Tab-separated table of C-alpha atoms in Angstrom:
chain	number	residue	atom	x	y	z
G	195	MET	CA	-0.058	0.110	-0.056
G	196	LYS	CA	1.584	3.315	-0.856
G	197	LYS	CA	1.950	6.031	1.607
G	198	ARG	CA	0.240	8.564	-0.350
G	199	THR	CA	-2.866	6.410	-0.948
G	200	LEU	CA	-3.038	5.874	2.705
G	201	SER	CA	-2.523	9.388	3.665
G	202	ILE	CA	-5.288	10.601	1.367
G	203	ILE	CA	-7.829	7.928	2.893
G	204	ILE	CA	-6.984	8.748	6.479
G	205	LEU	CA	-6.929	12.596	5.983
G	206	GLY	CA	-10.368	12.328	4.508
G	207	PHE	CA	-11.717	10.230	7.398
G	208	LEU	CA	-10.252	12.719	9.938
G	209	PHE	CA	-11.629	15.734	8.134
G	210	SER	CA	-15.217	14.408	8.235
G	211	SER	CA	-15.010	12.954	11.761
G	212	ILE	CA	-13.631	16.225	13.185
G	213	PHE	CA	-17.035	17.967	12.491
G	214	PRO	CA	-20.076	16.414	14.205
G	215	SER	CA	-23.126	15.641	11.983
G	216	LEU	CA	-25.759	18.563	12.238
G	217	SER	CA	-28.483	15.935	12.499
G	218	SER	CA	-28.510	12.219	12.283
G	219	ALA	CA	-32.391	11.558	11.990
G	220	ALA	CA	-33.054	10.425	8.206
G	221	LEU	CA	-36.048	8.301	8.248
G	222	LEU	CA	-36.346	7.817	4.375
G	223	GLU	CA	-32.561	6.960	3.958
G	224	ASN	CA	-32.033	3.522	2.624
G	225	ILE	CA	-29.482	1.536	4.967
G	226	PRO	CA	-26.742	0.220	2.792
G	227	LEU	CA	-26.650	-3.613	2.259
G	228	ASP	CA	-23.048	-3.858	3.739
G	229	SER	CA	-24.297	-2.435	7.093
G	230	TRP	CA	-23.792	-4.459	10.118
G	231	VAL	CA	-27.559	-3.706	10.929
G	232	TYR	CA	-28.837	-6.386	8.758
G	233	SER	CA	-27.083	-8.944	10.669
G	234	VAL	CA	-28.636	-8.033	13.915
G	235	VAL	CA	-32.060	-7.430	12.357
G	236	GLU	CA	-31.666	-10.986	11.078
G	237	GLU	CA	-30.929	-12.549	14.383
G	238	LEU	CA	-33.740	-10.734	16.106
G	239	TYR	CA	-36.112	-11.621	13.175
G	240	THR	CA	-35.333	-15.435	13.876
G	241	GLN	CA	-36.432	-14.894	17.593
G	242	GLY	CA	-39.723	-13.603	16.515
G	243	LEU	CA	-39.248	-9.915	17.656
G	244	PHE	CA	-39.984	-7.989	14.316
G	245	PRO	CA	-43.378	-9.882	13.143
G	246	ASP	CA	-44.179	-6.859	10.624
G	247	LEU	CA	-40.853	-6.844	8.835
G	248	HIS	CA	-40.832	-7.798	5.112
G	249	LYS	CA	-37.489	-9.095	5.713
G	250	ASP	CA	-36.883	-10.445	2.341
G	251	VAL	CA	-37.040	-7.241	0.402
G	252	LYS	CA	-33.856	-4.908	1.029
G	253	PRO	CA	-32.782	-2.426	1.358
G	254	TYR	CA	-34.670	-1.270	4.575
G	255	THR	CA	-35.066	2.545	5.330
G	256	ARG	CA	-33.912	3.656	8.644
G	257	GLY	CA	-37.357	4.592	9.437
G	258	ASP	CA	-38.545	1.037	8.890
G	259	ILE	CA	-35.920	-0.323	11.483
G	260	ALA	CA	-36.323	2.581	13.917
G	261	SER	CA	-40.183	2.186	14.056
G	262	LEU	CA	-39.692	-1.522	14.892
G	263	VAL	CA	-37.159	-0.876	17.593
G	264	LEU	CA	-39.656	1.813	19.003
G	265	LYS	CA	-42.374	-0.706	19.334
G	266	ILE	CA	-40.094	-3.165	21.287
G	267	ASN	CA	-39.026	-0.389	23.554
G	268	LEU	CA	-42.578	0.584	24.162
G	269	LYS	CA	-43.717	-3.033	24.828
G	270	GLN	CA	-40.830	-3.245	27.449
G	271	ARG	CA	-42.043	-0.069	29.135
G	272	ASP	CA	-45.858	-0.725	28.923
G	273	GLU	CA	-46.578	-4.301	28.606
G	274	GLY	CA	-43.525	-5.670	30.574
G	275	LEU	CA	-41.882	-7.514	27.567
G	276	ASN	CA	-39.090	-9.620	28.859
G	277	LEU	CA	-36.072	-10.077	26.520
G	278	THR	CA	-33.129	-12.269	26.978
G	279	ASP	CA	-29.710	-11.003	27.720
G	280	SER	CA	-28.783	-11.692	23.952
G	281	GLN	CA	-31.855	-9.739	22.770
G	282	LEU	CA	-31.113	-6.810	25.332
G	283	TRP	CA	-27.766	-6.526	23.959
G	284	LEU	CA	-28.823	-6.286	20.240
G	285	ILE	CA	-31.643	-4.053	20.865
G	286	SER	CA	-29.186	-1.755	22.597
G	287	LYS	CA	-26.888	-1.660	19.611
G	288	LEU	CA	-29.885	-0.759	17.651
G	289	ASN	CA	-31.181	1.946	19.916
G	290	GLN	CA	-27.567	3.624	19.876
G	291	GLU	CA	-27.442	3.515	16.007
G	292	PHE	CA	-31.137	4.761	15.780
G	293	LYS	CA	-31.215	7.302	18.692
G	294	SER	CA	-32.160	10.346	16.723
G	295	GLU	CA	-34.634	8.466	14.418
G	296	LEU	CA	-36.299	6.962	17.691
G	297	GLU	CA	-36.476	10.309	19.297
G	298	GLU	CA	-38.198	11.820	16.043
G	299	LEU	CA	-40.691	9.166	15.882
G	300	TYR	CA	-41.489	9.311	19.382
G	301	GLN	CA	-41.965	12.949	19.281
G	302	LYS	CA	-43.973	12.693	16.241
G	303	ASP	CA	-46.286	10.144	17.902
G	304	GLN	CA	-46.838	12.503	20.826
G	305	THR	CA	-47.293	15.767	19.027
G	306	ASN	CA	-48.236	14.470	15.496
G	307	GLN	CA	-45.611	16.985	13.938
G	308	ASN	CA	-42.835	16.332	11.582
G	309	LYS	CA	-39.469	17.976	11.463
G	310	THR	CA	-38.688	20.530	8.884
G	311	ASN	CA	-35.662	19.326	7.519
G	312	VAL	CA	-32.441	17.260	8.226
G	313	ILE	CA	-28.722	17.283	7.015
G	314	LYS	CA	-26.585	14.442	7.765
G	315	TYR	CA	-23.078	13.654	6.838
G	316	GLY	CA	-20.283	11.245	8.002
G	317	THR	CA	-17.713	8.414	7.303
G	318	SER	CA	-17.570	4.580	7.715
G	319	PRO	CA	-13.865	3.503	7.842
G	320	VAL	CA	-13.250	-0.281	6.934
G	321	MET	CA	-9.941	-1.877	7.077
G	322	SER	CA	-9.431	-5.614	5.842
G	323	LEU	CA	-6.434	-7.992	5.184
G	324	SER	CA	-6.464	-10.393	2.294
G	325	LEU	CA	-3.970	-12.811	0.738
G	326	ALA	CA	-4.289	-14.032	-2.777
G	327	GLU	CA	-1.962	-16.039	-5.119
G	328	GLY	CA	-0.246	-13.644	-7.648
G	329	ASP	CA	-1.733	-10.379	-5.865
G	330	SER	CA	1.102	-8.269	-4.374
G	331	SER	CA	-1.389	-6.207	-2.323
G	332	TYR	CA	-1.919	-7.666	1.139
G	333	GLY	CA	-3.784	-4.809	2.773
G	334	ARG	CA	-7.055	-3.057	1.784
G	335	LEU	CA	-8.332	0.300	3.358
G	336	GLN	CA	-11.766	1.814	2.596
G	337	THR	CA	-13.493	4.730	3.685
G	338	LYS	CA	-17.226	5.564	2.684
G	339	PHE	CA	-18.340	9.327	2.869
G	340	ASN	CA	-22.052	10.076	2.714
G	341	LEU	CA	-24.232	13.016	2.742
G	342	GLY	CA	-27.922	12.996	3.219
G	343	ILE	CA	-30.669	15.923	3.224
G	344	GLU	CA	-34.137	15.214	3.988
G	345	PHE	CA	-37.102	17.571	3.773
G	346	ASN	CA	-40.152	17.272	6.029
G	347	ASN	CA	-39.901	13.449	6.321
G	348	LYS	CA	-41.293	13.372	2.705
G	349	LEU	CA	-38.145	13.727	0.329
G	350	ALA	CA	-34.656	12.398	1.014
G	351	LEU	CA	-31.624	13.132	-1.190
G	352	TYR	CA	-28.666	10.744	-0.535
G	353	ASP	CA	-24.893	10.347	-1.883
G	354	ARG	CA	-22.273	7.885	-0.774
G	355	VAL	CA	-18.733	7.744	-2.150
G	356	VAL	CA	-16.432	4.922	-1.601
G	357	ILE	CA	-12.746	5.501	-1.560
G	358	ASP	CA	-10.723	2.336	-1.725
G	359	ASN	CA	-7.128	1.293	-2.481
G	360	GLN	CA	-8.245	-1.933	-4.241
G	361	GLY	CA	-11.604	-0.889	-5.420
G	362	GLN	CA	-11.003	-1.547	-9.104
G	363	LYS	CA	-10.686	-5.327	-8.160
G	364	GLU	CA	-13.913	-5.443	-6.476
G	365	ARG	CA	-16.799	-6.796	-9.021
G	366	SER	CA	-19.367	-4.878	-6.861
G	367	TYR	CA	-17.843	-1.583	-7.660
G	368	GLN	CA	-17.779	0.273	-11.104
G	369	ALA	CA	-14.501	1.774	-10.349
G	370	ARG	CA	-11.277	2.299	-12.372
G	371	GLU	CA	-7.828	2.901	-10.647
G	372	TRP	CA	-7.161	6.650	-10.430
G	373	LYS	CA	-3.434	6.791	-9.317
G	374	GLY	CA	-1.351	5.171	-6.741
G	375	ASP	CA	-3.725	2.304	-6.427
G	376	LEU	CA	-6.581	4.756	-5.308
G	377	SER	CA	-9.897	4.442	-6.727
G	378	GLY	CA	-13.670	5.736	-5.830
G	379	THR	CA	-17.008	5.436	-6.831
G	380	PHE	CA	-20.540	6.811	-6.009
G	381	ASP	CA	-22.385	3.568	-5.151
G	382	GLU	CA	-25.406	5.279	-4.061
G	383	ALA	CA	-26.958	8.535	-5.139
G	384	TYR	CA	-30.694	8.750	-5.045
G	385	ALA	CA	-33.921	10.825	-4.218
G	386	ASN	CA	-36.558	8.877	-2.286
G	387	LEU	CA	-40.014	10.300	-2.151
G	388	ASP	CA	-42.534	9.248	0.548
G	389	LEU	CA	-46.137	9.223	-1.004
G	390	SER	CA	-47.880	8.038	2.177
G	391	TYR	CA	-48.759	4.366	1.113
G	392	SER	CA	-45.820	4.194	-1.341
G	393	ASN	CA	-42.012	5.146	-1.910
G	394	LEU	CA	-40.653	6.237	-5.078
G	395	LEU	CA	-36.833	6.218	-5.622
G	396	LEU	CA	-34.937	7.801	-8.494
G	397	GLY	CA	-31.283	7.262	-8.898
G	398	ARG	CA	-28.538	4.626	-7.935
G	399	ASP	CA	-28.953	2.302	-5.221
G	400	HIS	CA	-28.419	-1.501	-4.567
G	401	ILE	CA	-31.450	-3.877	-4.503
G	402	ARG	CA	-31.871	-7.411	-3.032
G	403	TRP	CA	-34.780	-9.780	-2.899
G	404	GLY	CA	-34.818	-13.287	-1.221
G	405	PRO	CA	-34.184	-14.847	2.194
G	406	GLY	CA	-30.701	-16.189	1.710
G	407	ASN	CA	-27.877	-15.320	4.353
G	408	LYS	CA	-24.851	-14.666	2.156
G	409	ASP	CA	-26.506	-14.488	-1.097
G	410	VAL	CA	-29.599	-15.125	-3.117
G	411	LEU	CA	-30.402	-16.513	-6.560
G	412	LEU	CA	-32.145	-13.744	-8.421
G	413	LEU	CA	-31.291	-10.249	-7.500
G	414	SER	CA	-28.162	-10.295	-5.389
G	415	GLY	CA	-26.434	-7.798	-3.022
G	416	GLN	CA	-23.106	-8.544	-4.566
G	417	ILE	CA	-23.924	-7.038	-8.044
G	418	PRO	CA	-23.117	-3.384	-8.783
G	419	PRO	CA	-25.870	-0.832	-8.016
G	420	PHE	CA	-28.544	-0.005	-10.501
G	421	ASP	CA	-29.277	3.437	-11.928
G	422	MET	CA	-33.078	2.789	-11.650
G	423	ILE	CA	-36.350	4.274	-11.052
G	424	LYS	CA	-38.119	1.934	-8.195
G	425	ALA	CA	-41.568	2.161	-6.557
G	426	GLU	CA	-42.734	0.212	-3.484
G	427	GLY	CA	-46.413	0.078	-2.215
G	428	LYS	CA	-47.615	-1.637	0.962
G	429	PHE	CA	-51.139	-2.892	1.254
G	430	GLY	CA	-52.166	-4.568	4.445
G	431	SER	CA	-49.890	-7.823	4.576
G	432	PHE	CA	-48.712	-7.266	1.102
G	433	LYS	CA	-45.885	-5.194	-0.436
G	434	LEU	CA	-45.461	-4.615	-4.145
G	435	ILE	CA	-41.920	-3.628	-5.524
G	436	TRP	CA	-41.079	-2.569	-9.223
G	437	PHE	CA	-38.029	-1.199	-10.985
G	438	ALA	CA	-36.570	-0.522	-14.215
G	439	THR	CA	-33.040	0.026	-15.190
G	440	VAL	CA	-30.510	0.584	-18.320
G	441	LEU	CA	-27.731	-1.822	-18.141
G	442	ASP	CA	-24.337	-1.197	-19.737
G	443	GLN	CA	-24.080	-2.248	-23.619
G	444	VAL	CA	-22.389	-5.301	-24.666
G	445	PHE	CA	-20.514	-6.014	-27.971
G	446	ILE	CA	-22.119	-8.761	-30.161
G	447	PRO	CA	-19.358	-10.201	-32.417
G	448	PRO	CA	-20.128	-10.823	-36.079
G	449	LEU	CA	-21.596	-14.204	-37.115
G	450	TRP	CA	-20.485	-16.003	-40.170
G	451	ARG	CA	-24.002	-16.339	-41.526
G	452	ASP	CA	-24.754	-12.511	-40.592
G	453	PHE	CA	-23.748	-10.420	-43.753
G	454	GLN	CA	-25.299	-7.275	-42.427
G	455	ASN	CA	-23.060	-6.823	-39.299
G	456	GLU	CA	-19.885	-7.818	-40.541
G	457	ASP	CA	-18.139	-5.698	-37.966
G	458	GLY	CA	-20.610	-6.732	-35.024
G	459	PHE	CA	-22.594	-4.196	-33.022
G	460	TRP	CA	-23.091	-2.808	-29.445
G	461	ALA	CA	-26.303	-4.090	-28.119
G	462	LYS	CA	-28.430	-2.016	-25.787
G	463	ARG	CA	-29.757	-3.817	-22.506
G	464	TYR	CA	-32.573	-3.059	-20.186
G	465	LEU	CA	-33.754	-4.860	-17.013
G	466	SER	CA	-37.177	-4.690	-15.323
G	467	GLY	CA	-38.679	-6.575	-12.445
G	468	HIS	CA	-41.391	-6.752	-9.807
G	469	ARG	CA	-42.234	-8.665	-7.042
G	470	LEU	CA	-45.332	-9.445	-4.711
G	471	ASN	CA	-44.301	-10.037	-1.083
G	472	LEU	CA	-46.572	-11.420	1.553
G	473	LYS	CA	-45.769	-11.064	5.306
G	474	LEU	CA	-47.993	-12.741	8.135
G	475	LYS	CA	-47.514	-11.974	11.823
G	476	ALA	CA	-47.900	-15.788	12.269
G	477	GLY	CA	-44.514	-16.393	11.281
G	478	LEU	CA	-44.514	-16.740	7.444
G	479	GLU	CA	-42.960	-14.840	4.681
G	480	THR	CA	-43.180	-15.541	1.015
G	481	GLY	CA	-42.718	-13.940	-2.246
G	482	ILE	CA	-42.827	-14.446	-5.927
G	483	SER	CA	-40.665	-12.269	-8.230
G	484	GLU	CA	-40.080	-11.725	-12.068
G	485	VAL	CA	-37.524	-10.018	-14.137
G	486	VAL	CA	-36.955	-9.579	-17.723
G	487	LEU	CA	-33.636	-8.828	-19.529
G	488	TYR	CA	-34.267	-7.501	-23.087
G	489	GLY	CA	-32.345	-5.516	-25.615
G	490	GLY	CA	-30.710	-5.288	-29.072
G	491	GLU	CA	-28.893	-2.935	-31.536
G	492	ASP	CA	-31.650	-0.397	-31.986
G	493	ARG	CA	-34.040	-1.407	-29.371
G	494	ASN	CA	-35.654	1.095	-26.710
G	495	PRO	CA	-37.319	0.506	-23.482
G	496	GLU	CA	-40.541	-1.301	-24.052
G	497	ALA	CA	-43.826	0.355	-22.194
G	498	TYR	CA	-45.207	-3.121	-21.340
G	499	TYR	CA	-42.062	-4.022	-19.577
G	500	LEU	CA	-42.557	-0.816	-17.612
G	501	ASN	CA	-45.850	-1.837	-16.225
G	502	PRO	CA	-45.589	-3.212	-12.813
G	503	LEU	CA	-48.820	-5.211	-13.056
G	504	LEU	CA	-48.129	-6.891	-16.222
G	505	PRO	CA	-46.730	-10.511	-16.416
G	506	TYR	CA	-43.517	-10.284	-18.480
G	507	TYR	CA	-43.809	-13.756	-19.689
G	508	GLY	CA	-47.160	-13.354	-21.106
G	509	GLU	CA	-46.191	-10.017	-22.930
G	510	GLN	CA	-43.086	-11.769	-24.362
G	511	TYR	CA	-45.211	-14.499	-25.890
G	512	ASN	CA	-47.999	-12.493	-27.162
G	513	ARG	CA	-45.398	-10.248	-28.972
G	514	ASP	CA	-43.453	-13.037	-30.190
G	515	VAL	CA	-40.100	-11.912	-29.025
G	516	ASP	CA	-37.109	-13.762	-27.508
G	517	ASP	CA	-36.412	-11.887	-24.097
G	518	ASN	CA	-35.103	-13.621	-21.108
G	519	VAL	CA	-37.641	-13.864	-18.268
G	520	LEU	CA	-36.651	-15.245	-14.885
G	521	TRP	CA	-38.813	-16.388	-11.958
G	522	SER	CA	-38.279	-16.713	-8.358
G	523	TRP	CA	-40.383	-18.093	-5.757
G	524	ASP	CA	-39.248	-18.006	-2.054
G	525	ILE	CA	-40.533	-18.660	1.466
G	526	SER	CA	-39.268	-18.518	4.986
G	527	ILE	CA	-40.972	-19.642	8.186
G	528	THR	CA	-40.235	-18.596	11.909
G	529	TRP	CA	-42.818	-21.094	13.421
G	530	PHE	CA	-40.125	-22.679	15.731
G	531	LYS	CA	-38.430	-20.854	18.580
G	532	ASN	CA	-35.276	-19.245	17.486
G	533	LYS	CA	-35.297	-20.721	14.096
G	534	GLU	CA	-35.912	-19.733	10.508
G	535	LEU	CA	-36.306	-22.262	7.720
G	536	TYR	CA	-36.115	-20.747	4.186
G	537	PHE	CA	-36.199	-21.738	0.428
G	538	GLU	CA	-35.897	-20.133	-2.890
G	539	LEU	CA	-36.540	-21.603	-6.254
G	540	LEU	CA	-35.032	-19.773	-9.383
G	541	VAL	CA	-36.442	-20.665	-12.969
G	542	ASP	CA	-34.560	-19.115	-15.845
G	543	ASP	CA	-36.304	-18.796	-19.487
G	544	PHE	CA	-39.143	-21.142	-18.674
G	545	GLN	CA	-40.111	-23.603	-21.634
G	546	TYR	CA	-43.874	-23.831	-21.746
G	547	ASP	CA	-43.800	-26.677	-24.220
G	548	PHE	CA	-41.487	-28.699	-21.732
G	549	GLU	CA	-39.588	-29.961	-24.931
G	550	SER	CA	-37.469	-27.114	-26.499
G	551	GLU	CA	-34.723	-27.612	-23.951
G	552	PRO	CA	-34.154	-28.589	-20.242
G	553	HIS	CA	-35.452	-26.036	-17.879
G	554	GLN	CA	-32.771	-23.908	-16.244
G	555	THR	CA	-33.179	-23.928	-12.414
G	556	GLY	CA	-31.517	-23.411	-9.075
G	557	TYR	CA	-32.593	-23.694	-5.659
G	558	GLN	CA	-31.316	-22.736	-2.125
G	559	PHE	CA	-32.511	-23.814	1.194
G	560	GLY	CA	-31.171	-22.756	4.636
G	561	LEU	CA	-31.736	-22.737	8.287
G	562	ASN	CA	-30.893	-19.677	10.806
G	563	TYR	CA	-30.595	-20.576	14.409
G	564	ALA	CA	-30.278	-18.016	17.327
G	565	ASP	CA	-28.542	-19.291	20.367
G	566	PRO	CA	-28.176	-22.610	19.303
G	567	PHE	CA	-28.090	-25.610	21.651
G	568	GLY	CA	-27.957	-23.096	24.501
G	569	PHE	CA	-25.203	-20.855	23.612
G	570	LYS	CA	-25.940	-17.464	24.403
G	571	ARG	CA	-24.966	-14.652	21.926
G	572	SER	CA	-24.318	-16.937	19.114
G	573	TYR	CA	-25.960	-17.299	15.751
G	574	PHE	CA	-25.801	-20.155	13.272
G	575	ASN	CA	-26.476	-20.323	9.700
G	576	LEU	CA	-26.768	-23.381	7.431
G	577	GLU	CA	-27.171	-22.870	3.718
G	578	TYR	CA	-26.933	-25.028	0.437
G	579	THR	CA	-27.398	-23.496	-2.876
G	580	LYS	CA	-27.578	-25.631	-6.361
G	581	ILE	CA	-27.691	-24.157	-9.937
G	582	ASN	CA	-28.390	-27.020	-12.304
G	583	THR	CA	-26.152	-27.257	-15.272
G	584	TRP	CA	-27.599	-26.488	-18.687
């Protein structure tokens, strides 16, 4: 690691850490998928403490988690809810992280008034050590700077930049090396609008659907963020999510039989998806997702793939186009004390005639177990994933 690179990252961290945040309450700000909050929420969910949470639709907003923590706090105070030592420890971590959001939600509940605006900034330093054959870089230092502005709990503007001395080697970051091993990227930059019963996000952010612990089959948190438009609506126990994005272009080389494109061409690519998620307080969550990947040399976004209520597979068939439609169905169950069982099935390009070619499928099942076999403050995950060859 070069001294100059290290100095730039450390100075940036110190600069932003010297000045305290003007405010830290940002209810509409999405929690980055690399945050430790998700592992804590996962463990508490396994123990049945967040029965209203749509756990398998990420990212969560800070307001989502703060409101759930506030319910736990009020139940402890008013209803005498008893928590284990492990649960108290985890809840205390969330209370500390969401202190300002909790104060604002409690004040809003008491006075029925919203704050006018919020400004927030800060850093998240990360250090890691990695050893790889043929790689001379043995150390990695990363700093994340964020700035958020929220207006009257209705509109949030948020940016996050990642400065990294090995970022160009990370698949999830679309970054090139600047100079001296230093690289950087804005991995989140969006506007999030609260429309009472729905949210509308415009900009760059990550998205993840499914119950898997380390990864999922359809939309994974390991991929780069999307520059997208995304909408979420909640209706009782149901949540409907839809997004559309433009992907990077890919080069299609010439084919020997293609005399019109002897030099090949650059193909445009688009991705749209929607998911219907059901969460029951009885301890069951299930969701069905559909995404479509389509494009071509001169193809523009299709209006029917921008409709969140239309089945993409049916539209593809009716319009006689060969687009790639993928389906996913998942379910998670927390009927047993301190345990969560989950399963996900992926079907890629379903063949309705069952003859054209073998179905391209994958599946994943797993178990989350909190305080396994009496070992307090411990958490166990067992997961198996298989992608069938095709």
